[in-house]
Amino acid sequence: MNAPLNPAGVAVRQSFPIAGMTCASCVRRVEVAITKVPGITAAAVNLATENADVTFDRAIDSAAVIAAINNAGYEVPVEKSEVENEGMTCASCVRRVELAIAAVPGVLKASVNLATERATIESFAGAAPRAAIDAAIRKAGYEPRRSDASAVAGSDSREDARNREFSNLKRDFSIAAVLTLPIFVLEMGAHAYPPLHHWLMANFDDQPRYIAFFVLATIVQFGPGLRFYKKGVPALMRLAPDMNSLVVLGSTAAWAYSVVATFAPDVLPDGTANVYYEASAVIITLILLGRLLEAKAKGRTSEAIKRLMGLQAKSARVERNGQFVEIPLDEVVAGDVVQVRPGDKLPVDGVVLSGSSFVDESMISGEPIPVGKGEGAEVVGGTINKTGSFTYRATKVGADTLLSQIIRMVETAQGSKLPIQAVVDKVTAWFVPAVMAAAALTFLVWLFLGPEPAVSFALVNAVAVLIIACPCAMGLATPTSIMVGTGRAAELGVLFRNGEALQSLKSTQVIALDKTGTLTAGKPVMTDLDVTSGFERAKVLALVASVEAQSEHPVAAAIVAAAKDEGSSLDEVSAFEAVPGFGVNAKVGQRHVAVGADRYMAKLGIAVDTFADTASRMGKQAKTPLYAAVDGKLAAVIAVSDPIKRSTPQAIRALQAMGLKVAMITGDNRRTAEAIAAQLGIDEVVAEVLPDGKVDAIKRLRAGGRAVTFVGDGINDAPALAEADVGMAIGTGTDVAIESADVVLMSGDLLGVANAIALSKATIRNIQQNLFWAFAYNAALIPVAAGALYPVSGMLLSPMLAAGAMALSSVFVLGNAMRLKRFQAPVRETGDIAAVSLAPAE
């Protein structure tokens, strides 16, 4: 059965792996084929990842999309697997399990047999992990059981398929090279080395030599070269030629003309019975070499994903019946108690129950210093335990772990299409047909206007035009750079959640920073508490702390911590109310207590003039003044400050050095906000912003057409992250903020902003270089291959040189993209910046 309808009737997306694409024309052809399927609103095909990202308006109709891809001449790699289930008793159970499995992303069809209690699953190769299927079955109320025949014979993972393709290319190239070398040496060597020519003429007639060339070239043409016919001829029959079609037409023309010249020379005009076996064989051999190098380079572009996947543990020590036993990773479920020993790799995310240790979390934060973990601390799967031993309870497993989410983010970004790709798509729509038309025109012009032997000149130049055209380079120019760039970013702790952000970030003019948790550590401390006459400090602190204990705000936590440090006892409260952006109030016993900013006191009609000088002094010291009122009377002014992150001043200087304006958005009063900005050298301040006012603040900063990137970490930052041209979330922030962001800084370090922008610029520059090469190569060499230089210089381009140039053009694009792997973060923490205390935002 196919994936079910989306009941909400909203657009849904599905990714389809595609095998057999070789150039930009293939990409365009697949996109056109998919978008013709009813119910599909968009399709984006990526040549480097070999994936199609398809958007459906309501229902996922995988069968129709696969049929369209197959009809276009390509394949969707599919694998079969089996899962045994416990607990099914009737046909309704069967239906329920089938629906649950079919809903797993990547699953095409699920068929459940009640008698054997076994589900047979068809899915995209490598796209539906066993853990996800097991989780879906459990969610439906049944228990999956590990099957001895978990994979049906003939199923194949995408990685295995790619490895097999690389091995086949290597074999075919080796055979072609061995058979082509004698033809090339004897034919071209005779031209380059006259003694060899004289020796051949003296000892061998032309006909035996041509027959030997025929045998060798024919084996190359229809042995290693058969792969081009299998793809190219059907494409021609559908009137949708691709790169393979050009190779077939060019090499077959040279080979067929040579066969006629060898066995029926009389049918050709006098003086034109020349053979071009060396051209046909060398074309096949060099293009196979290019494909081989391309396949190897493509494998390297996805190394970042492979490394991330390599971080995953293969097994876990889990408590079963009072003992810890080793089980496969995909059998770990949420709630299991996991034991970790020194040197172990943590298998899943969780919370420490007992024991303590230091854990290397560099794979997440980029920080090389191990982090201490004790009871209650959160740990992340894929990190490495160093010295101690501890047990922890698994909270997130399978696709829900942080590492799996990181891998998913990187894969999504790598598979996305940048706006700059739209130009390429328009060109590739007509590129191959245009090349064929150019080759036909070249043949006719040389045939009727060229010198004798006109047929030979016409054939050679038409073949050169067909062979030298390289839509591969255009198709690979953008996606390979994206893959390598986003992979390198992940290694630096910067996760691009979509490819568009990679391009947009380059144009950023203003960096807007939320304060608490972004500029600062987000862990404020109480520094002052002054009371008015008639109130005792200890009693006021106890009352205020009792109320703030009900709040989750960092400022509230700071006040509660200070009260506990001073030995204050907290009382029961009632009628607690939080007023976002203003403050909180509640009843403590018989007393009514309100705590908040000056605007909250004004809203309650309570004057704060008594503390005007005190508040001014606090503001100048970059502390946030809060006020407490008891039973409608002003009781105290409280100051809290938040230590700035050590790297923040350096990060701001780095952003300004890049020509960017830095703005701070905060709920603090303007006096405090400006004091903070002065200490940090921030260019613009938007102060006294309520939580729901950050979107308006972003709009104000965008005035004049400026592109704004907003950096935040909290739940109330989510709307602003979505509103900004690019939203960046601090990785240590909330899940809501991360989901709303375009870019995630896993280290929680502002230096990552400058590094992300620098990487964005480097990646877009790399893409522009690739596109320039791809377009310039074709624009310059196609006319040369057609013989444009012949009238002025007498120079013609050999089809063999054309094949070599074509093969190397796509390799050049891939090699240029690989340079991004050497990208170095331009900004690293110097460690010589003294810590400064700043006030927290509301």
PDB file of C-alpha atoms in Angstrom, residues 23 78 162 205 303 322 664 711 757:
ATOM      1  CA  CYS A  23      24.347  15.697 -16.120  1.00  0.00           C
ATOM      2  CA  VAL A  78      14.318   0.347  -3.762  1.00  0.00           C
ATOM      3  CA  ARG A 162      27.448   3.609  -5.277  1.00  0.00           C
ATOM      4  CA  ASP A 205      48.813  -3.125 -45.365  1.00  0.00           C
ATOM      5  CA  GLU A 303      32.332  12.677   3.761  1.00  0.00           C
ATOM      6  CA  GLY A 322      18.865  -6.555  36.682  1.00  0.00           C
ATOM      7  CA  MET A 664      21.126  44.593  20.116  1.00  0.00           C
ATOM      8  CA  VAL A 711      20.532  35.657  16.399  1.00  0.00           C
ATOM      9  CA  ILE A 757      29.027  34.376   7.170  1.00  0.00           C
TER      10      ILE A 757
END
